[in-house]
Short mmCIF file of C-alpha atoms and ligand atoms in Angstrom, two decimals:
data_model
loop_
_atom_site.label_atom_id
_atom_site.label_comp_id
_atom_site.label_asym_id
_atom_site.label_seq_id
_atom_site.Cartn_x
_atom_site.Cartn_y
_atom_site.Cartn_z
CA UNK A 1 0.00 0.00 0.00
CA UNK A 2 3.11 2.56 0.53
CA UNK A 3 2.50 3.62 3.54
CA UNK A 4 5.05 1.90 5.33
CA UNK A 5 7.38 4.28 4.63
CA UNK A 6 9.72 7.24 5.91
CA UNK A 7 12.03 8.62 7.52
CA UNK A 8 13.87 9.00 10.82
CA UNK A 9 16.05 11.61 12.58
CA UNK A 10 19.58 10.10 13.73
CA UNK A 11 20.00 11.44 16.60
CA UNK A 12 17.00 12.76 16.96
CA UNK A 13 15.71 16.39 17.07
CA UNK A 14 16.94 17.29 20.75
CA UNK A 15 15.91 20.54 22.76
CA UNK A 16 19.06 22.40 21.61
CA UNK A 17 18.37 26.27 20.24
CA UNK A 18 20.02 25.13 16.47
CA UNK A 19 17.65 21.77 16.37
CA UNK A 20 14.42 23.66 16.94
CA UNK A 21 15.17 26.52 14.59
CA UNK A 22 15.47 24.20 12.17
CA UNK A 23 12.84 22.19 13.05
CA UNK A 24 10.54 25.73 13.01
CA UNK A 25 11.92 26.20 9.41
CA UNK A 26 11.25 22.85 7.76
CA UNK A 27 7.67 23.13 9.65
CA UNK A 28 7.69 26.79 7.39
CA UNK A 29 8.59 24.57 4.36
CA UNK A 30 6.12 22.19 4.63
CA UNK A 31 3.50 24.58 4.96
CA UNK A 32 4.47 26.50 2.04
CA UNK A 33 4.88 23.85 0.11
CA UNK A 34 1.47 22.53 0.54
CA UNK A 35 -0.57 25.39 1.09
CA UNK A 36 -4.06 24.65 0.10
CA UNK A 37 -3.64 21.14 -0.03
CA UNK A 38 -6.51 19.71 1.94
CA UNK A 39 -4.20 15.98 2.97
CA UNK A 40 -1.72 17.89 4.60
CA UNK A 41 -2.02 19.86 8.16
CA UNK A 42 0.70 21.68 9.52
CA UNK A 43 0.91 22.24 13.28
CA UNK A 44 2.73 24.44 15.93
CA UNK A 45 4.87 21.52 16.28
CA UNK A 46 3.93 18.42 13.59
CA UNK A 47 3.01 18.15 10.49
CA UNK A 48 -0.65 15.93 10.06
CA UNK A 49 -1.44 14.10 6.99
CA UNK A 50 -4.92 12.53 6.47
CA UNK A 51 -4.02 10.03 4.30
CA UNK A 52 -4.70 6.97 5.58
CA UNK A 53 -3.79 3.08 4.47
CA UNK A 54 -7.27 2.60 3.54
CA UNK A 55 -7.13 5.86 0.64
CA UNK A 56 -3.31 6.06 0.45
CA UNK A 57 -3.67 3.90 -2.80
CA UNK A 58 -5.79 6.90 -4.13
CA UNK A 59 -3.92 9.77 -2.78
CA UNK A 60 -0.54 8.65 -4.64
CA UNK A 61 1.58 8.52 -0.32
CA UNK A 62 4.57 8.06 -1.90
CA UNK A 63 4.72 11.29 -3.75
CA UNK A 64 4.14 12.70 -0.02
CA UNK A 65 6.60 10.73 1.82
CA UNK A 66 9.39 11.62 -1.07
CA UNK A 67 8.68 15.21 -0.88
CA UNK A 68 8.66 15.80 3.06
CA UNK A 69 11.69 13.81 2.72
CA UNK A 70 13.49 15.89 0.29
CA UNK A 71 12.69 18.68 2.24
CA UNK A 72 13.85 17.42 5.59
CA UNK A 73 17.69 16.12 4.11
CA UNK A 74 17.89 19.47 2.73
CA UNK A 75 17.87 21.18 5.88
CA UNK A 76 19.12 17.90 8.42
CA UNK A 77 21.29 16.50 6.22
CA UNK A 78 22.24 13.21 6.56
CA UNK A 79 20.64 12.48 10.29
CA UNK A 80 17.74 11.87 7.93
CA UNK A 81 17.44 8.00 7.23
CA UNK A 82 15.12 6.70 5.17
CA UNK A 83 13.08 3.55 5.71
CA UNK A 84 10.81 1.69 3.53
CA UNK A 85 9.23 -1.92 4.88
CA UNK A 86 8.71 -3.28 2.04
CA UNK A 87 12.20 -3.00 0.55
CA UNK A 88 13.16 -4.40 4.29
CA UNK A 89 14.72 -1.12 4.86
CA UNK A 90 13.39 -0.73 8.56
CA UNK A 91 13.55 2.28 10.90
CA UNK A 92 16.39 3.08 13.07
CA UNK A 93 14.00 3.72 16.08
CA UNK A 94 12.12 0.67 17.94
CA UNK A 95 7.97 1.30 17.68
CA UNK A 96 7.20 2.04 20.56
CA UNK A 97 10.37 4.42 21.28
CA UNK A 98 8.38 6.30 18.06
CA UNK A 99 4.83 5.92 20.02
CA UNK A 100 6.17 7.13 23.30
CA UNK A 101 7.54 10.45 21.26
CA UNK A 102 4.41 10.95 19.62
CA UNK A 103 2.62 11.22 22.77
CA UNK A 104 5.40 13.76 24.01
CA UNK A 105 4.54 16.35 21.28
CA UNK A 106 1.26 16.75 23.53
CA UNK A 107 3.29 18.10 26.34
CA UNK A 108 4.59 21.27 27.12
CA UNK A 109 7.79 21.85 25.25
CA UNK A 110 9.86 24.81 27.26
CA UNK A 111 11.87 27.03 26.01
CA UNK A 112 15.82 26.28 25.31
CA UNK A 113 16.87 28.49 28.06
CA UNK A 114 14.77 26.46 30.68
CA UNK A 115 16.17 22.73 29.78
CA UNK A 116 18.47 22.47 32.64
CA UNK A 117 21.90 21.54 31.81
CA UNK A 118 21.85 17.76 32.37
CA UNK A 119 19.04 17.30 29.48
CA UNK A 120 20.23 20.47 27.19
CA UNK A 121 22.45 17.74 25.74
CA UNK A 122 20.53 14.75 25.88
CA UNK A 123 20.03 12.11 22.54
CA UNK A 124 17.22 9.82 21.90
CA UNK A 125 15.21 11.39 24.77
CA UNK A 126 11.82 13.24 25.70
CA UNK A 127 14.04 16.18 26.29
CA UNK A 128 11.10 18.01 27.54
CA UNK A 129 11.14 16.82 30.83
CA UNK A 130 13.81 15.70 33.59
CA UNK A 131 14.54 12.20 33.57
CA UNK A 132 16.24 11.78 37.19
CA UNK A 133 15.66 12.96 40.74
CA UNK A 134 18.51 12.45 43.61
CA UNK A 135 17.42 9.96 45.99
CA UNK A 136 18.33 8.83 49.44
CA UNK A 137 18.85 4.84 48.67
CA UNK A 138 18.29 2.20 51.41
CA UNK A 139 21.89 0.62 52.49
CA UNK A 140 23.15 2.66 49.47
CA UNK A 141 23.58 6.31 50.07
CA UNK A 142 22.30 8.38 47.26
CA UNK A 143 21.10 7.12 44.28
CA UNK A 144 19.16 8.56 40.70
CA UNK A 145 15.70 7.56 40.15
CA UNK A 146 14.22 7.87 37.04
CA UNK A 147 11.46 10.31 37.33
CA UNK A 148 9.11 9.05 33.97
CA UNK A 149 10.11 5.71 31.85
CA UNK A 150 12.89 6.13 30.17
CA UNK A 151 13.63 4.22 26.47
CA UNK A 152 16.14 1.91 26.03
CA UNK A 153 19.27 4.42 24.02
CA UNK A 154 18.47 7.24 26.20
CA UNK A 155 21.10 9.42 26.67
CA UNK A 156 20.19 10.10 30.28
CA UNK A 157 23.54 12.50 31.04
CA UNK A 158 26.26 14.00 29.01
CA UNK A 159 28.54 15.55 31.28
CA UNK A 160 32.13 16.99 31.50
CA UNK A 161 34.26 15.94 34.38
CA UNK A 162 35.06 18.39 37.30
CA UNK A 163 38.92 17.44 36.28
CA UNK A 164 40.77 13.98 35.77
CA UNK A 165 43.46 12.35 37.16
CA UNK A 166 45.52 8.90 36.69
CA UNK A 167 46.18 6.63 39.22
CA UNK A 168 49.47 6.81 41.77
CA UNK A 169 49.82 6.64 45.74
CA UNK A 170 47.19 7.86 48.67
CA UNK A 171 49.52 10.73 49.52
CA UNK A 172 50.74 12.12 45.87
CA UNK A 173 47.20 11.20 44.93
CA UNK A 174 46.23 13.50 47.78
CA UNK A 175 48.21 16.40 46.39
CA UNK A 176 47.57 15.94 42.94
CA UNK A 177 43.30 16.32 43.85
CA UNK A 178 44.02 19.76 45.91
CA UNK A 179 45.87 21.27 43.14
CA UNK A 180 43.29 20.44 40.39
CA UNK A 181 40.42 21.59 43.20
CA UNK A 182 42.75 24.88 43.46
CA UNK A 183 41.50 25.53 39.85
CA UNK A 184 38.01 25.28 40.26
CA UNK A 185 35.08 27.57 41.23
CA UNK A 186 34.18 27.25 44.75
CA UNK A 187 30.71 25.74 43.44
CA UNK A 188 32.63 23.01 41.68
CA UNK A 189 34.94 22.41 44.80
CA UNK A 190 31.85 22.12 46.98
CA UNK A 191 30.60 19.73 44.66
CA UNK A 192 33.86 17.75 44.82
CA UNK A 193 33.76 17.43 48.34
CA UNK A 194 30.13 16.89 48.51
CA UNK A 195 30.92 13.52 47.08
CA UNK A 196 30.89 10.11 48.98
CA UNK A 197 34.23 9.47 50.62
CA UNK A 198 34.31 5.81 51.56
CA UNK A 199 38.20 6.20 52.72
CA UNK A 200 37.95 8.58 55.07
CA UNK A 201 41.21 9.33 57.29
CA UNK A 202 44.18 11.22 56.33
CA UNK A 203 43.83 11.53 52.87
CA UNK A 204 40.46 12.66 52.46
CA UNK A 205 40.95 14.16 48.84
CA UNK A 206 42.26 10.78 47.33
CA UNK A 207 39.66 8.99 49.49
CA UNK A 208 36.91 10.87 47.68
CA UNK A 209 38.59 10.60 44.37
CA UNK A 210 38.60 7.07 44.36
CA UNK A 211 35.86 6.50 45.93
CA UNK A 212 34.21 8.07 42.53
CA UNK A 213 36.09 8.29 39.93
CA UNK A 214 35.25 6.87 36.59
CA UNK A 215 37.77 5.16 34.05
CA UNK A 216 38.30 7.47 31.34
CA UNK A 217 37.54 4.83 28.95
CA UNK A 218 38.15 1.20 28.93
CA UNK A 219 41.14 0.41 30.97
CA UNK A 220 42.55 3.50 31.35
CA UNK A 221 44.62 4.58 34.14
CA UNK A 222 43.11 7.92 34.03
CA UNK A 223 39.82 8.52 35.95
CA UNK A 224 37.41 11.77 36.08
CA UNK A 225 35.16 12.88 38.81
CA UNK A 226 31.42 14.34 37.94
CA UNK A 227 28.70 16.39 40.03
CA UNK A 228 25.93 13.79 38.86
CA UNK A 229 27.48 10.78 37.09
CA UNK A 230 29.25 9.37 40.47
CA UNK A 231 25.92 9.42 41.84
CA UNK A 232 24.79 7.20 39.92
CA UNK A 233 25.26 3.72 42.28
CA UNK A 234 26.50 -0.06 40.83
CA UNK A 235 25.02 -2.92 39.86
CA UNK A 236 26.38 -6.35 38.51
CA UNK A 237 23.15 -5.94 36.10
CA UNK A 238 22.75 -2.61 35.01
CA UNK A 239 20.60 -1.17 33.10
CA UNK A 240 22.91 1.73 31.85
CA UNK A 241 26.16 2.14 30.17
CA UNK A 242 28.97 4.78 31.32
CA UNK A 243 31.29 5.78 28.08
CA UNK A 244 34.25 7.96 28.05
CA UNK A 245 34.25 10.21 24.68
CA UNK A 246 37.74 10.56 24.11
CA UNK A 247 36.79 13.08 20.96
CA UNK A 248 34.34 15.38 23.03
CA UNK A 249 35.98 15.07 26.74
CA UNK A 250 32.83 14.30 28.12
CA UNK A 251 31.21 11.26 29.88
CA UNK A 252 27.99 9.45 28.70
CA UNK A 253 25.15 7.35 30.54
CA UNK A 254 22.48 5.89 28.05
CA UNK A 255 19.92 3.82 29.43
CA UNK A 256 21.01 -0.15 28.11
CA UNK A 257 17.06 -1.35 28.65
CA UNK A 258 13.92 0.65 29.32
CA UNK A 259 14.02 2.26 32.93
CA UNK A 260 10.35 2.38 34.32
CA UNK A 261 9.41 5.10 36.37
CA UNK A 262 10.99 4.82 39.96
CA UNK A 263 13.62 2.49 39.16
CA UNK A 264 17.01 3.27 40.29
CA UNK A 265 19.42 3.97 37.37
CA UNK A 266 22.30 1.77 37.73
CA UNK A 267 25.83 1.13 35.47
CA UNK A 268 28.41 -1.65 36.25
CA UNK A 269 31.51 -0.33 38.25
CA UNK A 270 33.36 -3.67 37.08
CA UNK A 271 34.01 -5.83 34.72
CA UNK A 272 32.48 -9.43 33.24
CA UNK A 273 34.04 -11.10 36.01
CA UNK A 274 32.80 -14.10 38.40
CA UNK A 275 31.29 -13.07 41.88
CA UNK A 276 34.04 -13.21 44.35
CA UNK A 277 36.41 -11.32 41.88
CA UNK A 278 33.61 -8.53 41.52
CA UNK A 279 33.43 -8.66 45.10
CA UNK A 280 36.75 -8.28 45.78
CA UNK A 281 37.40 -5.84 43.45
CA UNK A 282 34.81 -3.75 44.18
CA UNK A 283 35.70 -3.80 48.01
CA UNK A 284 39.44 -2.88 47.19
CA UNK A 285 38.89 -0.49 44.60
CA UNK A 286 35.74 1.38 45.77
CA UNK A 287 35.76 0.07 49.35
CA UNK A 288 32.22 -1.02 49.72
CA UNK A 289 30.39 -4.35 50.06
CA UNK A 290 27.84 -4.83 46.96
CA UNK A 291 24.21 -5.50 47.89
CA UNK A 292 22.64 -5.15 44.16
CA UNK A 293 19.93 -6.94 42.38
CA UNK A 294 22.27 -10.11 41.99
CA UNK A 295 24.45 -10.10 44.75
CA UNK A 296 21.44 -10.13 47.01
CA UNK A 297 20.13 -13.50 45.41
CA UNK A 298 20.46 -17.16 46.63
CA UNK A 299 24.16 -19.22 46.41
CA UNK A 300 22.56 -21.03 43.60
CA UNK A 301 21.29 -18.33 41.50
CA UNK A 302 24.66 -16.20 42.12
CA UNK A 303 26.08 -19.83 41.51
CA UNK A 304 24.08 -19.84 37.43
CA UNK A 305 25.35 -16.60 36.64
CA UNK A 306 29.29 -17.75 37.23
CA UNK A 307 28.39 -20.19 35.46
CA UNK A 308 27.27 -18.05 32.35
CA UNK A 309 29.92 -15.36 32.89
CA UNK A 310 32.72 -17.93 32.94
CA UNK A 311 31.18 -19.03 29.44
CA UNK A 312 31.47 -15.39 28.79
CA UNK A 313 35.49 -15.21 29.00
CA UNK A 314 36.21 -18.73 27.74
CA UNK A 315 34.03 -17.57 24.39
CA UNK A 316 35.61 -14.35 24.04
CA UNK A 317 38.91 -16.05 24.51
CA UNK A 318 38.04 -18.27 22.05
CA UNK A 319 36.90 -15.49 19.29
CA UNK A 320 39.72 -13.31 19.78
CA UNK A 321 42.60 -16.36 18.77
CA UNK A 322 43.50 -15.12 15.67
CA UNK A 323 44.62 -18.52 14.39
CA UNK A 324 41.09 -19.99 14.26
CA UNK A 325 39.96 -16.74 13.02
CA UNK A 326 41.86 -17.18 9.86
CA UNK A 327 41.44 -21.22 9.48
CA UNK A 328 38.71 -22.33 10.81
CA UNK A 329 36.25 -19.00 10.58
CA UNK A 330 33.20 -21.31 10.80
CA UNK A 331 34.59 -22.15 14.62
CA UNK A 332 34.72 -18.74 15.40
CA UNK A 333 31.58 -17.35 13.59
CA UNK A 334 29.71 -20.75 16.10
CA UNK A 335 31.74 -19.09 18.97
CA UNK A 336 30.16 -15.20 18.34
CA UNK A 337 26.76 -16.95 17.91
CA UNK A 338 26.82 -18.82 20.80
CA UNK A 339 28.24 -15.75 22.99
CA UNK A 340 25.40 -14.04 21.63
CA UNK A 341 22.98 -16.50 23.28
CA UNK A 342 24.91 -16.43 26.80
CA UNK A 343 25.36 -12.50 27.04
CA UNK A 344 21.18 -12.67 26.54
CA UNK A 345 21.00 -15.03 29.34
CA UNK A 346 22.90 -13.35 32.04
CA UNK A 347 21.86 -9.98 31.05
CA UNK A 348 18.10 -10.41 29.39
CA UNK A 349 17.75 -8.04 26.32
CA UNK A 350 20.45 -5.59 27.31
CA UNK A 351 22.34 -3.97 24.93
CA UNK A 352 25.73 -3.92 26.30
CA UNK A 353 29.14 -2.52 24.90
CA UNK A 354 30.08 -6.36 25.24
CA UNK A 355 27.57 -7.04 22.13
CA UNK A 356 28.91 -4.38 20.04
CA UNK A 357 32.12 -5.61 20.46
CA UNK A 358 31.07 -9.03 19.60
CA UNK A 359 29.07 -8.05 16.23
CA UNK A 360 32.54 -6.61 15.56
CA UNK A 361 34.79 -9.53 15.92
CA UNK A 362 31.96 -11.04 13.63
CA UNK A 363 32.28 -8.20 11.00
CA UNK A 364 35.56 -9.20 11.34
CA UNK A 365 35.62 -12.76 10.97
CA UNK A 366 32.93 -12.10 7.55
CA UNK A 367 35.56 -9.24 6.37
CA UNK A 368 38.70 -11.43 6.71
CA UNK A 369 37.33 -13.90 4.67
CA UNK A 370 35.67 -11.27 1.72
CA UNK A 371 32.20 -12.04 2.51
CA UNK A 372 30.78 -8.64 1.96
CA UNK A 373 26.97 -9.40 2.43
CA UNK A 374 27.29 -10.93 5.97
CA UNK A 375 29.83 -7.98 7.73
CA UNK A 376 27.69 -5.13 6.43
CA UNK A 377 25.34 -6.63 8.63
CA UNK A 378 27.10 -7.04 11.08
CA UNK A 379 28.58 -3.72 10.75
CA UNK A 380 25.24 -2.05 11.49
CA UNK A 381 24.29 -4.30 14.62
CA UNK A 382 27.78 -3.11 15.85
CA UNK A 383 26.97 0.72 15.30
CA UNK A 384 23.30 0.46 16.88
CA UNK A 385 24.36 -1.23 19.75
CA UNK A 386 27.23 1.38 20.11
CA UNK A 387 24.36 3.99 19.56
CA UNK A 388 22.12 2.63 21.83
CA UNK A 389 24.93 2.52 24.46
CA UNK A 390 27.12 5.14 23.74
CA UNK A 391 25.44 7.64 21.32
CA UNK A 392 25.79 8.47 17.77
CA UNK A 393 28.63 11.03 18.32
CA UNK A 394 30.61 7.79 20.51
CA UNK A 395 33.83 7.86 17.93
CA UNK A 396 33.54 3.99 18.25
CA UNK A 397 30.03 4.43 16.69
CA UNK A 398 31.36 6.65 14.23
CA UNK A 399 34.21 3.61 12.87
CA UNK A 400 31.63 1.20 13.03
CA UNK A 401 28.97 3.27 10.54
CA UNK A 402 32.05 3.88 8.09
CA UNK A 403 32.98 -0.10 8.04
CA UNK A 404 28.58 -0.66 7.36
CA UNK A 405 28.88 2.26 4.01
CA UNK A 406 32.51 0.32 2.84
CA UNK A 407 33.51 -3.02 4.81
CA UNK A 408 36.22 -3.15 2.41
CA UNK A 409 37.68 -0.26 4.58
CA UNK A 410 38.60 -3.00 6.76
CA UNK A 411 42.48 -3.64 6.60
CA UNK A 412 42.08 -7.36 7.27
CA UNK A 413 39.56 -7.14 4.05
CA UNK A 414 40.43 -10.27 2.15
CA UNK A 415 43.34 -10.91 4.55
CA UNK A 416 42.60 -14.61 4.30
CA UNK A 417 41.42 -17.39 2.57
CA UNK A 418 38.75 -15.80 0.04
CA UNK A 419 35.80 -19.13 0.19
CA UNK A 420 33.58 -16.98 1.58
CA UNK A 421 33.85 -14.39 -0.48
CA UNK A 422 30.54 -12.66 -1.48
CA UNK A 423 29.27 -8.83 -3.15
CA UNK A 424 28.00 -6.08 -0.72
CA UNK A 425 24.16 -6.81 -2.29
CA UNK A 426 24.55 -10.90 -1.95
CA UNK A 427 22.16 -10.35 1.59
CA UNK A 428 18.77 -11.77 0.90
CA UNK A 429 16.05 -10.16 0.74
CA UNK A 430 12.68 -11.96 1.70
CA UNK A 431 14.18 -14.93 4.69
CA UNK A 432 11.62 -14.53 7.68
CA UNK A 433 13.53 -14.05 10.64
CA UNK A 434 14.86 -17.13 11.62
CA UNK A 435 15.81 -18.38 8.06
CA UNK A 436 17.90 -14.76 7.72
CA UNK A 437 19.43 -15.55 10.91
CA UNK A 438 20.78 -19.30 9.90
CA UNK A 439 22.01 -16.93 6.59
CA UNK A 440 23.84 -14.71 8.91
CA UNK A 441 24.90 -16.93 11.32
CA UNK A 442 25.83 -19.91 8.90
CA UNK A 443 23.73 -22.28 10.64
CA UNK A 444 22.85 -25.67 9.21
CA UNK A 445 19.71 -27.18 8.93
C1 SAM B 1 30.20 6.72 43.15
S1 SAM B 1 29.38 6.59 44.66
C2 SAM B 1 27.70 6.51 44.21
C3 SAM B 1 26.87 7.52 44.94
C4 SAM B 1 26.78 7.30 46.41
N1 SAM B 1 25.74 6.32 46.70
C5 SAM B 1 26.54 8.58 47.19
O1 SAM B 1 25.80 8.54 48.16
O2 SAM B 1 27.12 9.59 46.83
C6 SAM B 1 29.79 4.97 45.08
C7 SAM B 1 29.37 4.56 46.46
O3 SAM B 1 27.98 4.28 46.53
C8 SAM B 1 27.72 3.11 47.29
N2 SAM B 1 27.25 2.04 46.40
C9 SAM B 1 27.16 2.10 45.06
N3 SAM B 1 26.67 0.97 44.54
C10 SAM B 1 26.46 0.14 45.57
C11 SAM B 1 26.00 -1.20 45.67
N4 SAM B 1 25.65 -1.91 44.59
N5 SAM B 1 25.93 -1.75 46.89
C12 SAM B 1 26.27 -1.06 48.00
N6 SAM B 1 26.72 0.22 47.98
C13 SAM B 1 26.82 0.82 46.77
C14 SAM B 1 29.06 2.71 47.90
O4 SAM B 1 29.22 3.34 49.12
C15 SAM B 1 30.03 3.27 46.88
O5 SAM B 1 31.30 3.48 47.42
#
């Protein structure tokens, strides 16, 4: 019928003064363009069409859909993405992400000047409202609730760091903290020191320091302190992602599942490891005792999720030998699948930088080995879950979008054995679901 057609904005239209200027002038466009043209309503906000599926046959939708279209890349450029069902081009936003944000153009939208700072930045959300409140947490200290539901790929804060630090000694530590405090406002240095200190004693700057700091990216020695990110407490299942973006200096938390109202927002202080090693590391490192959502459960449920998380390692191990990569692909394409199915086990629909990182190593296996069709694919799970997890302007994101336009970007492109070699278009085009995933996957039977 051609209605299931369109286009989304990637990210999409925020609360900032540039976004809603432009917004205000396609909205002029529109108007312009159809004045007099009974199917088409333009709003204070949105644009109505009274086409429906029933007369879009008549009414020639397509001819609609391609204008508005037109009009919208001229002025957004290329955050506008086109999507057409029927030529299994699908939308880059979930359904009901897009029904929530139709019922939010209902609402009071307030000026740019009034979006407080913490949502002026915000990406894939309802910016017109706050999405957080400070909370006093039982056993926990403070805490951030969510204040309304918030979608999975919600950028719930973007945030610079008061000032960053690497690691070395309590005492130089110590020093180090009251020199960079030296250079702050005294509302930023009360903000500092507002902060949980869970080493008190001597060195009460380092205690507070580590007590919150936040890796400046995977692994790095270099951590940065934040008036509302190290509120946010842990959990060994979050349900939000911290990310370090090394381009823009600034620290990310996007919401990995939906949040319902009155949950506690909650990202992962440590890695994939078994329970006693979280444990301990979390005691030594942050000096507390964790009572989330899984530590609090029975020996034999903590017990399942070892279990599972020690599949975790031994499978990543296993993709990331780069002599089965290159021999036996098949192996290590079995060994992404597989980790696939574990990572949805222990963490139940959440999109993790873990499974961005493994649709990579399977873009990588595909590229290695010249099959085009399969790593494009793979390519674009990569970038969404980096999207949904770390944003569209996460530089990681960024790499992943350029290797789904060109795989053959990819220096290991055709760095092996060339058997699987197929063209960028070889992806077919009307499997249901689980016959494209035995395509993708290479599953038998
Ligand atoms: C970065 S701060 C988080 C904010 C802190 N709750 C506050 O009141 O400022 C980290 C501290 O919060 C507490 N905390 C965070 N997650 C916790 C958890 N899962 N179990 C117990 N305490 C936790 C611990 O005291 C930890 O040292």
């Amino acid at each position: 019928m051609g209605a299931d057609a369109g286009f989304d904005m990637v990210p999409r239209l925020s609360q900032r003064a540039e976004d809603l200027v432009k917004w205000e002038e396609f909205l002029k466009v529109v108007k312009e363009y159809y004045v007099g043209d009974e199917q088409v309503e333009v709003g204070a906000r949105t644009i109505h069409s009274k086409i429906t599926s029933g007369s879009a046959a008549d009414t020639g939708v397509e001819k609609y859909i391609e204008e508005v279209t037109a009009m919208a890349k001229a002025l957004f450029d290329d955050r506008i993405r086109r999507w057409n069902e029927l030529l299994n081009v699908y939308g880059f936003y979930r359904w009901d992400f897009v029904n929530a944000s139709i019922k939010s153009y209902d609402m009071d939208i307030p000026t740019p000047e009034l979006i407080p700072n913490h949502t002026a930045s915000n990406q894939g959300t309802d910016c017109t409202v706050d999405l957080y409140e400070v909370m006093t947490i039982p056993g926990r200290g403070k805490g951030l609730i969510a204040k309304v539901d918030i979608l999975k790929g919600t950028r719930i804060i973007c945030e610079k760091p008061l000032f960053t630090l690497g690691d070395s000694t309590a005492a130089s530590m110590n020093r180090l903290v009251a020199e960079k405090l030296k250079l702050l406002s005294k509302d930023k240095q009360r903000e500092f020191l507002s902060l949980h200190n869970n080493f008190p004693g001597k060195y009460a700057f380092a205690g507070i320091f580590k007590t919150n700091a936040i890796p400046c990216g995977h692994g790095s020695s270099m951590g940065g302190v934040y008036t509302t990110a190290c509120l946010i407490n842990h959990s060994c299942i979050p349900n939000a992602n911290n990310c370090w973006n090394e381009a823009a200096q600034h620290e990310t938390i996007h919401a990995t599942r939906d949040i319902l109202v009155g949950e506690e927002i909650l990202i992962s202080y440590a890695a994939n490891e078994l329970s006693q090693a979280r444990q301990r590391r979390l005691r030594e490192s942050f000096g507390f005792q964790c009572s989330c959502e899984l530590c609090s459960q029975p020996a034999h449920v903590i017990q399942a999720s070892d279990k599972r998380r020690a599949d975790i390692e031994r499978l990543d191990a296993a993709i990331g030998n780069p002599f089965v990569m290159a021999t036996s692909p098949q192996r290590s394409l079995a060994a992404c699948h597989e980790l696939l199915q574990v990572l949805d086990r222990e963490y139940g629909g959440v999109v993790i930088a873990l499974l961005a990182r493994l649709y990579y190593d399977a873009f990588q296996i595909s590229i290695a080995h010249g099959d085009q069709a399969r790593a494009i694919v793979f390519a674009e799970r990569s970038y969404r879950s980096r999207v949904e997890c770390e944003g569209e302007d996460s530089p990681d994101a960024q790499q992943m979008k350029g290797f789904m336009l060109n795989p053959t970007r990819h220096l290991s492109f055709n760095g092996c054995l060339t058997r699987w070699r197929s063209s960028k278009t070889a992806k077919p085009k009307s499997l249901d679901a689980d016959s494209f995933d035995k395509w993708l996957w290479r599953l038998s039977g």
